[in-house]
CSV table of N, CA and C in Angstrom, one decimal:
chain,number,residue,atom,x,y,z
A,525,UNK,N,85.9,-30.6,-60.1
A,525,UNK,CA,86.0,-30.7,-61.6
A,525,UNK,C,86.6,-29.4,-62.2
A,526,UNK,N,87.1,-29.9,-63.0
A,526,UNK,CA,87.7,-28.8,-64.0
A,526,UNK,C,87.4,-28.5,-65.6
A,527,UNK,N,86.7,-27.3,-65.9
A,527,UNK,CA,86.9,-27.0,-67.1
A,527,UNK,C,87.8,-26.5,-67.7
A,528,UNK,N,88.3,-26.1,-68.6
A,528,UNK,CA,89.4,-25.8,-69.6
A,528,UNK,C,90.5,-25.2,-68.5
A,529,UNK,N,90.3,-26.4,-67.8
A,529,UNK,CA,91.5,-25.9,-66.7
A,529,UNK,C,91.5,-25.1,-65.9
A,530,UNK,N,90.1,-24.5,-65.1
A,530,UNK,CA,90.0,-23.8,-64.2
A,530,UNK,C,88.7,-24.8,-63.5
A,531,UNK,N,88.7,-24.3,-61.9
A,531,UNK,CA,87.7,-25.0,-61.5
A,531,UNK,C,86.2,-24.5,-61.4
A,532,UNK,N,85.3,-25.3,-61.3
A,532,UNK,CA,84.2,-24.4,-61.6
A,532,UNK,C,83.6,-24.2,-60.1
A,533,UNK,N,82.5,-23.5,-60.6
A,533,UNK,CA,81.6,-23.3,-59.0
A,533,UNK,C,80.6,-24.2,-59.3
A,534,UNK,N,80.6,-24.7,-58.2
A,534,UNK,CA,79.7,-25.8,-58.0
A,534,UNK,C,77.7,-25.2,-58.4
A,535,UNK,N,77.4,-26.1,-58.9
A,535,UNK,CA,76.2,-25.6,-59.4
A,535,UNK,C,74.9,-25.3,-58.5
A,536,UNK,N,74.8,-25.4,-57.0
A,536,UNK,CA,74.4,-25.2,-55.9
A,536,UNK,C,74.8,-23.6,-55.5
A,537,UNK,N,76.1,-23.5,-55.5
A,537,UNK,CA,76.7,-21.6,-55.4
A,537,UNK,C,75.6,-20.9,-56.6
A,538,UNK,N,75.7,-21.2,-57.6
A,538,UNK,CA,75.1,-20.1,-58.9
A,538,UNK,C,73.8,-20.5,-58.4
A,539,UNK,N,73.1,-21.4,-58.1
A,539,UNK,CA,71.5,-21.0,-58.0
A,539,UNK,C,71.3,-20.8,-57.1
A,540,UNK,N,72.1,-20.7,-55.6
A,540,UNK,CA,71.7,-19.3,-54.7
A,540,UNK,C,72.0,-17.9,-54.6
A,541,UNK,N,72.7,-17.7,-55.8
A,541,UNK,CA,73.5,-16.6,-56.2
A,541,UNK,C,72.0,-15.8,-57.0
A,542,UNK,N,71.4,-16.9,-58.0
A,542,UNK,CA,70.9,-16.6,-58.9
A,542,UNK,C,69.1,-16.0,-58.2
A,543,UNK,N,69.1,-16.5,-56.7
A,543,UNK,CA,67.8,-16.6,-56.3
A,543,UNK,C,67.8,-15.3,-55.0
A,544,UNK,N,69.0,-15.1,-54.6
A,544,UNK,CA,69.4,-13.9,-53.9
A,544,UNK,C,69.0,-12.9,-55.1
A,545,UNK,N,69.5,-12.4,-56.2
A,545,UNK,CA,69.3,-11.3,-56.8
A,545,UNK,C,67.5,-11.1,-57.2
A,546,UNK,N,67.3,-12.9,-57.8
A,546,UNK,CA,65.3,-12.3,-57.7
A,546,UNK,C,64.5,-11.9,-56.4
A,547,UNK,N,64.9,-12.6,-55.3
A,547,UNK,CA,64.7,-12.5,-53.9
A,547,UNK,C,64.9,-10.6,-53.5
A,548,UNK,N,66.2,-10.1,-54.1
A,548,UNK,CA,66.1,-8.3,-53.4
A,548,UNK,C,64.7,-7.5,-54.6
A,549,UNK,N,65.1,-8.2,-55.9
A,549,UNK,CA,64.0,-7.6,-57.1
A,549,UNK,C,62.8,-7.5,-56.5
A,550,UNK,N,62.3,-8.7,-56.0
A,550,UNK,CA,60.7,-8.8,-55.9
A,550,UNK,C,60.6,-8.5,-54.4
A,551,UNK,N,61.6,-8.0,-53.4
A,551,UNK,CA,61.3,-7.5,-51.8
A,551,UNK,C,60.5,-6.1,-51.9
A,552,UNK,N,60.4,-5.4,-52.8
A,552,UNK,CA,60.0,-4.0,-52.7
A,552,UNK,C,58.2,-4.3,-52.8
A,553,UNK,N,58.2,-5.3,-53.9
A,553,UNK,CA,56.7,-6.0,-54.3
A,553,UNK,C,56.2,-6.4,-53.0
A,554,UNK,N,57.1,-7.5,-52.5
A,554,UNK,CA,56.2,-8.7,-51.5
A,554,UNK,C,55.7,-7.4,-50.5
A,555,UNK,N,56.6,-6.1,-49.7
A,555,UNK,CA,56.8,-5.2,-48.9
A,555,UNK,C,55.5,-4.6,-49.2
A,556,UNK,N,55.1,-4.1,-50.4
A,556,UNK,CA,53.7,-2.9,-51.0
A,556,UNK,C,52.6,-4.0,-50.3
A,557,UNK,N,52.4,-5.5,-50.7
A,557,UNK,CA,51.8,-6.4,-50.9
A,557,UNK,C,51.0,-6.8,-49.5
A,558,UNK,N,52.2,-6.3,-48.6
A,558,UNK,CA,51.6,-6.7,-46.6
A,558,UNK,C,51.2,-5.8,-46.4
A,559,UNK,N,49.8,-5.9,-45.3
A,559,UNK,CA,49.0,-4.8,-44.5
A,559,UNK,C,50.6,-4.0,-44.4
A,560,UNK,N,50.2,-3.4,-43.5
A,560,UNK,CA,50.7,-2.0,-42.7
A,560,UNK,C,51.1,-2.7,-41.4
A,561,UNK,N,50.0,-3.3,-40.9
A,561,UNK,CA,50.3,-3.8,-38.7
A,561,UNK,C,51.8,-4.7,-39.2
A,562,UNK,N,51.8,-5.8,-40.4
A,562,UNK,CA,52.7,-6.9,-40.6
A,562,UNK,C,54.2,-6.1,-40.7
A,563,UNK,N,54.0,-4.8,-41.3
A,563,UNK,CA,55.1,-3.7,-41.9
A,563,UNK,C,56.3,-3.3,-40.7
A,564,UNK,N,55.1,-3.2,-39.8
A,564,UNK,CA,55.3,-2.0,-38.4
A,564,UNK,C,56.1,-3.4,-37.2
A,565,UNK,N,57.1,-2.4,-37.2
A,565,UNK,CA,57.9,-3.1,-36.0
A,565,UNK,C,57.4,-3.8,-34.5
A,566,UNK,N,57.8,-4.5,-34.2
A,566,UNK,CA,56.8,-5.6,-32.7
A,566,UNK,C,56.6,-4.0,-32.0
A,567,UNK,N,57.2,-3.1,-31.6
A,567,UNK,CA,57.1,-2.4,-30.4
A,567,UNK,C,56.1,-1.2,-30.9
A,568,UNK,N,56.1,-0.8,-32.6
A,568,UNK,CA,54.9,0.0,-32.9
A,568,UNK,C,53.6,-0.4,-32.8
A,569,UNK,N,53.7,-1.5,-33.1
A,569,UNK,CA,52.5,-2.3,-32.8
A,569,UNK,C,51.9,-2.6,-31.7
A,570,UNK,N,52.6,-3.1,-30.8
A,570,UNK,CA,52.1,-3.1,-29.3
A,570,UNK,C,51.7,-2.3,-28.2
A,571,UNK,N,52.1,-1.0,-28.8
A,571,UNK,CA,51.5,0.2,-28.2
A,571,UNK,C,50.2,0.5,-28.7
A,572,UNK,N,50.1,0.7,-29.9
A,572,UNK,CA,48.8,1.2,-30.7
A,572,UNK,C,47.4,0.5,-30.3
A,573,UNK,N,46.3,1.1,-30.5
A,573,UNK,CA,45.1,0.3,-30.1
A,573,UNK,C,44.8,-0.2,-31.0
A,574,UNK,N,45.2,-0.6,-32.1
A,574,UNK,CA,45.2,-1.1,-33.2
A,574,UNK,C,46.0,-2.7,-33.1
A,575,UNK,N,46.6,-2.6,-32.7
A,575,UNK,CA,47.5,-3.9,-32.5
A,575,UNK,C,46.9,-4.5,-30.7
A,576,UNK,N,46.6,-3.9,-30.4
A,576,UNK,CA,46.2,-4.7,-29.3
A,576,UNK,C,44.8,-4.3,-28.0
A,577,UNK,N,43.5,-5.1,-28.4
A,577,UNK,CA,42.7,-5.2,-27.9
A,577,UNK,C,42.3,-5.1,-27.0
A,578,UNK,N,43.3,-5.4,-25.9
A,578,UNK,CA,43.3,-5.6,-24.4
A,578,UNK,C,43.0,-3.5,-24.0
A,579,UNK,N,42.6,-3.2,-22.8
A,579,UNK,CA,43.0,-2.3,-22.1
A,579,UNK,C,43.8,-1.8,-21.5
A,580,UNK,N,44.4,-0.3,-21.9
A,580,UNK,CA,45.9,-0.2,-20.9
A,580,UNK,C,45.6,-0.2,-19.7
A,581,UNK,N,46.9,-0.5,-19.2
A,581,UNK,CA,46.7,-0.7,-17.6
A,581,UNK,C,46.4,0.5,-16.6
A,582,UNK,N,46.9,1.5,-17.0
A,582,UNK,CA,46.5,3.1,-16.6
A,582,UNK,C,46.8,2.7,-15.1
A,583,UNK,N,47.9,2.0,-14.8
A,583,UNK,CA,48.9,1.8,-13.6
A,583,UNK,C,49.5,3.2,-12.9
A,584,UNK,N,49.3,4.2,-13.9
A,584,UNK,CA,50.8,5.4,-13.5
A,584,UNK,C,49.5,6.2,-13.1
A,585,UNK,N,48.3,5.9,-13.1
A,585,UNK,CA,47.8,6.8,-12.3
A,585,UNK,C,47.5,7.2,-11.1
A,586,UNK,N,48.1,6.0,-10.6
A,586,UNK,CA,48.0,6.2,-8.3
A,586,UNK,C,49.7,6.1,-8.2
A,587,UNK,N,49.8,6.4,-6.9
A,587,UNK,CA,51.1,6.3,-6.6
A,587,UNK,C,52.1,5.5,-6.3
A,588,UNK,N,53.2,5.6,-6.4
A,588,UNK,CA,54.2,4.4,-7.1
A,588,UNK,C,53.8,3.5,-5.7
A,589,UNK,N,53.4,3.9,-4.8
A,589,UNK,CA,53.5,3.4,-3.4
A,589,UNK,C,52.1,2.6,-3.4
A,590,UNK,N,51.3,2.9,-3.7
A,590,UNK,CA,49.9,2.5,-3.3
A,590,UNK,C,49.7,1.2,-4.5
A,591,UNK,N,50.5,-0.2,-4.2
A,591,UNK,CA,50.7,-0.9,-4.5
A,591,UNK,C,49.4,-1.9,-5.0
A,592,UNK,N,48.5,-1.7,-3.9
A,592,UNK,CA,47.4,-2.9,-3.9
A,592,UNK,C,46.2,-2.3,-5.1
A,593,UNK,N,46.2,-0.8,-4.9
A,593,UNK,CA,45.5,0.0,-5.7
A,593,UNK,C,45.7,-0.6,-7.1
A,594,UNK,N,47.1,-0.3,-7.3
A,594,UNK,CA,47.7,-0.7,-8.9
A,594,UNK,C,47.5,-2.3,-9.5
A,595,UNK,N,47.5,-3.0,-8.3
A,595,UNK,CA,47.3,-4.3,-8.4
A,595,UNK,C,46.0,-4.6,-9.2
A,596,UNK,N,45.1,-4.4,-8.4
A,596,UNK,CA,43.5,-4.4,-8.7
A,596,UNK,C,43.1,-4.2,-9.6
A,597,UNK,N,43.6,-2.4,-10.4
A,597,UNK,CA,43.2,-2.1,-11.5
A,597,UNK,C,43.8,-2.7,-12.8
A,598,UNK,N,44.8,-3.8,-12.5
A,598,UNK,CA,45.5,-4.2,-13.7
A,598,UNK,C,44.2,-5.5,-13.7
A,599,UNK,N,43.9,-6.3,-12.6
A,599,UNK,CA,43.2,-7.7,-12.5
A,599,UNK,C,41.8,-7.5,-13.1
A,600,UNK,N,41.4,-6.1,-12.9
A,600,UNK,CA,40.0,-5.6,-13.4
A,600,UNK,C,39.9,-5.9,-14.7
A,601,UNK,N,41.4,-5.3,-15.1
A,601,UNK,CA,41.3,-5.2,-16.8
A,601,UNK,C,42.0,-6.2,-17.4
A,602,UNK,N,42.6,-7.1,-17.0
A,602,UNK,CA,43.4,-8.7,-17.2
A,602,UNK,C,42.1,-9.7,-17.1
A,603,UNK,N,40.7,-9.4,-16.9
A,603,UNK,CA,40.3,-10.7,-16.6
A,603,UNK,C,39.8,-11.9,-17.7
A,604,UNK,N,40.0,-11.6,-18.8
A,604,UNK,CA,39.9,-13.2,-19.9
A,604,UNK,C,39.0,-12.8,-20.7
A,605,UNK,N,37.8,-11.9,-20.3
A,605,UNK,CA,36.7,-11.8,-20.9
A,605,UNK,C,36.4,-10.4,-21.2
A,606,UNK,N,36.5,-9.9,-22.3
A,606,UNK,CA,36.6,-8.6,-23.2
A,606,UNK,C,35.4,-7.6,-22.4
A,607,UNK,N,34.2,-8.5,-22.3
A,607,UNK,CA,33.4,-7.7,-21.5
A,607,UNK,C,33.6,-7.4,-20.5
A,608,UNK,N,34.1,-8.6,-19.8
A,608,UNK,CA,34.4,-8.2,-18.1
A,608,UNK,C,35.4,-6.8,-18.3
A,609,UNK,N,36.5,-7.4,-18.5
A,609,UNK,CA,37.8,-6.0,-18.6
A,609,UNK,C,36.8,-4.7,-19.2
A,610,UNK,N,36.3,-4.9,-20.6
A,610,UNK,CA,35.9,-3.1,-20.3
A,610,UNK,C,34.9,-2.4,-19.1
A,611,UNK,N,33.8,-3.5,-18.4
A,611,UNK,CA,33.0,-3.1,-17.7
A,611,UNK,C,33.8,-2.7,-16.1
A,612,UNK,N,34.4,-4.0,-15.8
A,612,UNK,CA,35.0,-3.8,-14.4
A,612,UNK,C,36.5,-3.0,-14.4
A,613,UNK,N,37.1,-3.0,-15.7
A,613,UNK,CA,38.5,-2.1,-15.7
A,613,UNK,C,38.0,-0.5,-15.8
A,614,UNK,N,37.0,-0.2,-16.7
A,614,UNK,CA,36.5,0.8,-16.6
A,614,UNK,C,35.7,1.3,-14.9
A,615,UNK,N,34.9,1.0,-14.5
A,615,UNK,CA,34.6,1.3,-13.3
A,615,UNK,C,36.1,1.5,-12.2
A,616,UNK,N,36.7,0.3,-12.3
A,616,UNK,CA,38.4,0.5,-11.6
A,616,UNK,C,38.7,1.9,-12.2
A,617,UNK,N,39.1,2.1,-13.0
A,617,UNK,CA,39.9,3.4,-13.3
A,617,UNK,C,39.1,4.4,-13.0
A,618,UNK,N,37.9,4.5,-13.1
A,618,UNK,CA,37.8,5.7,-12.3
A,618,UNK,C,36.7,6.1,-11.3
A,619,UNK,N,37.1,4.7,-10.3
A,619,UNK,CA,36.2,5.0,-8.8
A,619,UNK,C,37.6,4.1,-8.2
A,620,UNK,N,38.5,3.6,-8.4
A,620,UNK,CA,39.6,3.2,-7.2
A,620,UNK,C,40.2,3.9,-6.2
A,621,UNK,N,40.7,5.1,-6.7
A,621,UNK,CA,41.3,6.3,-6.2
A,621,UNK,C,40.6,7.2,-5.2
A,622,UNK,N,38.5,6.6,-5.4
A,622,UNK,CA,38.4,7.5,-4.1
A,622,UNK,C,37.8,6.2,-3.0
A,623,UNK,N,37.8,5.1,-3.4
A,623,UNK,CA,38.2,3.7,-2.4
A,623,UNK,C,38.6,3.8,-1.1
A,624,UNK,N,37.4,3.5,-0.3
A,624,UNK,CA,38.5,3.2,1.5
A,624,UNK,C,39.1,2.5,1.4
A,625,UNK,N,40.1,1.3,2.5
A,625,UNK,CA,40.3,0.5,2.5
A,625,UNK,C,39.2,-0.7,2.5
A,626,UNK,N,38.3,-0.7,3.4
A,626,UNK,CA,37.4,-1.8,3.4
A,626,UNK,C,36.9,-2.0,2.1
A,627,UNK,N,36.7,-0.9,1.4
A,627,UNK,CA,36.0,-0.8,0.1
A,627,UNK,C,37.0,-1.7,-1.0
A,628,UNK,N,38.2,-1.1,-0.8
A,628,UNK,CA,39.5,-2.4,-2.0
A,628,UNK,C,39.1,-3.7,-1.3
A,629,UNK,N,39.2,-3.8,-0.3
A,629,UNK,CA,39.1,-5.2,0.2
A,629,UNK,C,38.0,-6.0,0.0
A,630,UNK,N,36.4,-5.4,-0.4
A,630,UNK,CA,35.4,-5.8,-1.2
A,630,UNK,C,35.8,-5.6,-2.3
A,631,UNK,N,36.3,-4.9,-3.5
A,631,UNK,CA,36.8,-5.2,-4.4
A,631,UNK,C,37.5,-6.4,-4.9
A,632,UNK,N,38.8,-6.6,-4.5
A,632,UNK,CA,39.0,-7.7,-4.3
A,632,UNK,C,38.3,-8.8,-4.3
A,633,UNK,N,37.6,-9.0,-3.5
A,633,UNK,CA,36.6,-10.0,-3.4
A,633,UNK,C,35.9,-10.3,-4.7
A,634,UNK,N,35.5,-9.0,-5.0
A,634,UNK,CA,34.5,-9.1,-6.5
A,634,UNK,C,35.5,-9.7,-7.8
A,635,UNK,N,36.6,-9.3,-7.5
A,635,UNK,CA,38.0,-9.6,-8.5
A,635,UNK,C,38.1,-11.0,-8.7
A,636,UNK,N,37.9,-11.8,-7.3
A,636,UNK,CA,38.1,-13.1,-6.7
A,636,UNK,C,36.7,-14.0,-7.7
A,637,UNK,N,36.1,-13.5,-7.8
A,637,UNK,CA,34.6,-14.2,-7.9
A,637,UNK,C,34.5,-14.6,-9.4
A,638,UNK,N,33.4,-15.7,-10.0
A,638,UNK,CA,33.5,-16.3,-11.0
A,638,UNK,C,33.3,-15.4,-12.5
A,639,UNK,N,33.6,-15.6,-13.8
A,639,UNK,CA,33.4,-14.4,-14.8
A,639,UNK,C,31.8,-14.8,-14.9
A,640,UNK,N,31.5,-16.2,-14.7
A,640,UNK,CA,29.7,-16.4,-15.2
A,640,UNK,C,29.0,-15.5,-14.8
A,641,UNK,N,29.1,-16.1,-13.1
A,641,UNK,CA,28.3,-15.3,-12.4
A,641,UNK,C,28.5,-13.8,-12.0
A,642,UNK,N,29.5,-13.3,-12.5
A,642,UNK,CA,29.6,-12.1,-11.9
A,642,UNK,C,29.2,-11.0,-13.5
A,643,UNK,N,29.3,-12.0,-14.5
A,643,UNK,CA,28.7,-10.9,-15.6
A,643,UNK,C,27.3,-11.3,-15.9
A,644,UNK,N,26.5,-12.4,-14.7
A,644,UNK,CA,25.0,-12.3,-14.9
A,644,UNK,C,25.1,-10.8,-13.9
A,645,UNK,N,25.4,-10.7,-12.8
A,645,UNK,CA,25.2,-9.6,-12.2
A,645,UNK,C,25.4,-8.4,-12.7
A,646,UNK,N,26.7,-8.6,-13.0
A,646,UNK,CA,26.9,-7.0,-13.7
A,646,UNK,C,26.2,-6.7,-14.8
A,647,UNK,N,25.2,-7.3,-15.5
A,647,UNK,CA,24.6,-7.1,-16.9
A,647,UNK,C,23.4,-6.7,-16.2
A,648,UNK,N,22.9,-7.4,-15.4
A,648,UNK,CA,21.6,-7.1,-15.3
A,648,UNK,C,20.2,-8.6,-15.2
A,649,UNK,N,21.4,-9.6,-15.7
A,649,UNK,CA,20.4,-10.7,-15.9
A,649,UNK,C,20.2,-11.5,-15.0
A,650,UNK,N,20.6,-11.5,-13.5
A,650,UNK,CA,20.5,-12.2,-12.3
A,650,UNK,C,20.8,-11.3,-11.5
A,651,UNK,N,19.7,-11.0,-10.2
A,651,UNK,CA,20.0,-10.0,-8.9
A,651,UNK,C,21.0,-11.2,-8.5
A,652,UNK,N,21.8,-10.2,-7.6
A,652,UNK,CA,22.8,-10.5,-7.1
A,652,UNK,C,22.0,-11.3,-5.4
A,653,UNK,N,22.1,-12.4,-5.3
A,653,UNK,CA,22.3,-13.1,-4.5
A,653,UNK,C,22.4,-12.9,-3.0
A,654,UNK,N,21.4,-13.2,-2.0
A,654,UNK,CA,21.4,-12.3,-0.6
A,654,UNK,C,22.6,-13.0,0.3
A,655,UNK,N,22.7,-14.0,-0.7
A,655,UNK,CA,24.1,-14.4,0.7
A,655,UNK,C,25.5,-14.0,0.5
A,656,UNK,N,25.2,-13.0,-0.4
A,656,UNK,CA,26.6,-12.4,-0.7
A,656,UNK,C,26.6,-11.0,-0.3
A,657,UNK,N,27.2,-10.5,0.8
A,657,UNK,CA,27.6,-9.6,1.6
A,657,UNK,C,28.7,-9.1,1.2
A,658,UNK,N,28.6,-8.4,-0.2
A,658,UNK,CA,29.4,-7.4,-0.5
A,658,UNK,C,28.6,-6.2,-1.0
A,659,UNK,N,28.9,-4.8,0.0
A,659,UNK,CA,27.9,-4.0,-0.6
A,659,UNK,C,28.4,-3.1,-1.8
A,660,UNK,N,29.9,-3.2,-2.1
A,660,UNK,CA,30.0,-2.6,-3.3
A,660,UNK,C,29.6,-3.4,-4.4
A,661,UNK,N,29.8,-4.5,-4.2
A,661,UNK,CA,29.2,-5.9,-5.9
A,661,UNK,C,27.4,-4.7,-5.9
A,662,UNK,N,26.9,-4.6,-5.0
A,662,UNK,CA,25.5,-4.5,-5.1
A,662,UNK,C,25.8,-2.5,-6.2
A,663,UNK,N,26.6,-2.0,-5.4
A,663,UNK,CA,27.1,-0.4,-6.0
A,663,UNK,C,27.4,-0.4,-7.4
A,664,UNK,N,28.4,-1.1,-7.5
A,664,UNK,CA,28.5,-1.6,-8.8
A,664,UNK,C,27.8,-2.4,-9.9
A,665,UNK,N,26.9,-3.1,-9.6
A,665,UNK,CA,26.2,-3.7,-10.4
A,665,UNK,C,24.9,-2.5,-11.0
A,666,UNK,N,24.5,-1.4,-9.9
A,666,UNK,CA,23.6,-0.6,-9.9
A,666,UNK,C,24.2,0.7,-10.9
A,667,UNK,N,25.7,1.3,-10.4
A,667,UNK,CA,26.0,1.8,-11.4
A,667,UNK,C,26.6,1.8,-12.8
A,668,UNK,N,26.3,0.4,-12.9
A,668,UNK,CA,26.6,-0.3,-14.6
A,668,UNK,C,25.3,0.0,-15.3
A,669,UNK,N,24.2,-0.5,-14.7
A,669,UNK,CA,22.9,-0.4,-14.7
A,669,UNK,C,22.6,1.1,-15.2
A,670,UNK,N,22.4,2.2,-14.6
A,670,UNK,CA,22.8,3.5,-14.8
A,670,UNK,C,23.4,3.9,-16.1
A,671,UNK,N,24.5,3.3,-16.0
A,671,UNK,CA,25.6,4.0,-17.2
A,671,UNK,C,25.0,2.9,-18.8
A,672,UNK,N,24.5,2.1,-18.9
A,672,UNK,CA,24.1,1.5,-19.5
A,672,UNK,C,22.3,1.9,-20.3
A,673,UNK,N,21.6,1.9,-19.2
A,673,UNK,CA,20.4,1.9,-19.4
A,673,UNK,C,20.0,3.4,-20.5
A,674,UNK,N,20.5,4.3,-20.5
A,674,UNK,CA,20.0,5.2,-21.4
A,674,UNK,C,20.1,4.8,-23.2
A,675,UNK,N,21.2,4.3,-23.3
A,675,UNK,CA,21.5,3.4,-24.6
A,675,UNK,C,20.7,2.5,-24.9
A,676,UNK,N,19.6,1.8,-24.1
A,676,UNK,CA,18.6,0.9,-24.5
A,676,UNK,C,17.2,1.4,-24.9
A,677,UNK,N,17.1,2.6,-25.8
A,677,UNK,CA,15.9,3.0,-25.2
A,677,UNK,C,15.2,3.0,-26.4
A,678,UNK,N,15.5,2.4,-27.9
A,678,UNK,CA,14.0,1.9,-28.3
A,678,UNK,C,13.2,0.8,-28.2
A,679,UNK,N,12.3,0.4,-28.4
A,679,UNK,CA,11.4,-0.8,-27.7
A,679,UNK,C,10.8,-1.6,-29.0
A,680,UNK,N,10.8,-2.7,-28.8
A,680,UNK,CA,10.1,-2.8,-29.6
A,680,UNK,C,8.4,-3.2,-29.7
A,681,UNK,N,8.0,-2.7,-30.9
A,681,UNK,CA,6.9,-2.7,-31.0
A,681,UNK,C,5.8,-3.7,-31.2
A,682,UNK,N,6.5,-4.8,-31.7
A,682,UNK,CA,5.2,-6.3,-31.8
A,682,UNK,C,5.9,-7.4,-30.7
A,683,UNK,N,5.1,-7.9,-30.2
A,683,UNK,CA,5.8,-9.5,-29.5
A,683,UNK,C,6.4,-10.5,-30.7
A,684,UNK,N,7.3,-10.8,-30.2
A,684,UNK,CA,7.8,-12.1,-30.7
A,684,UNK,C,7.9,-13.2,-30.2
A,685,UNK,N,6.7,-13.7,-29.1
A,685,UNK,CA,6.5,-14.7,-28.5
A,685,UNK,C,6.3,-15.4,-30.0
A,686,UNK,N,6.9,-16.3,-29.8
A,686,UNK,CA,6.5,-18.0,-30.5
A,686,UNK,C,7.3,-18.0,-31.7
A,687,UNK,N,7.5,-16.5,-32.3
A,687,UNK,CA,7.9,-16.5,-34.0
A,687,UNK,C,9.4,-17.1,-34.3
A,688,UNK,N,9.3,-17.0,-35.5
A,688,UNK,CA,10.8,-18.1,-35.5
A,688,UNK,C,11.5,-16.7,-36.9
A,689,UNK,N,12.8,-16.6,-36.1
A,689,UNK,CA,13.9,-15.5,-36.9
A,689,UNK,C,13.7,-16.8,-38.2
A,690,UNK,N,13.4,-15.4,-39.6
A,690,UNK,CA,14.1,-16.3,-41.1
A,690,UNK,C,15.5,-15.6,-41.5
């Protein structure tokens, strides 16, 4: 179509024209308006403890060679359940490195085993089972025990047999 003899712009061009210019106006606003993590680039974020919950893998601390070592302490700290990874990644990081072999290879085993049953053990709320012939599950279950038990130590003072929480 033509007005006074020139053609016009189609009326679709001016109202994206017109929604680009409010769109840069109000970017400085929507920008103030987002947390900070939303702000922060994928790769600032992924590093930070702030952006991600999980445990680092603390891979670079055995040798580039000592493969099965590095394996283990990633599985310790990969395993699904926030508890497990801080209790069994934490013990990994710093008792792997003085590990015999037979001792990784009960590791492993412990690695292998269910998250139910292996965080009644490791808590404290089911002895570990006599038909299970791993003497580190028993080491470990004992030094969680240890490293935990001083944190529990006020008691309480009335029974709450029978009463009902209001």
């Amino acid at each position: 179509r033509t007005r006074g003899g020139e053609e016009s712009v189609p009326a679709h061009r001016g109202y994206h024209r017109k929604m680009l210019r409010r769109s840069s106006r109000l970017a400085p606003i929507a920008r103030r308006a987002l947390p900070a993590a939303v702000r922060l680039p994928a790769r600032a974020v992924a590093g930070s403890a702030a952006g991600n919950q999980q445990a680092t893998a603390d891979s670079g601390k055995f040798d580039a060679l000592d493969k099965r070592r590095r394996q283990l302490l990633y599985r310790s700290k990969q395993r699904g359940w926030l508890e497990m990874d801080i209790m069994l990644g934490g013990w990994a990081s710093a008792r792997l490195a003085d590990l015999s072999e037979d001792q990784l290879t009960q590791f492993a085993e412990i690695i292998e085993m269910e998250n139910p049953d292996l965080y009644c053990w490791l808590t404290g709320q089911q002895d570990v089972p006599d038909d299970i012939s791993n003497p580190l599950l028993r080491t470990l279950c004992a030094e969680l025990k240890e490293s935990y038990a001083p944190k529990a130590t006020l008691r309480s003072t009335g029974s709450f047999e029978g009463k009902v929480w209001e």
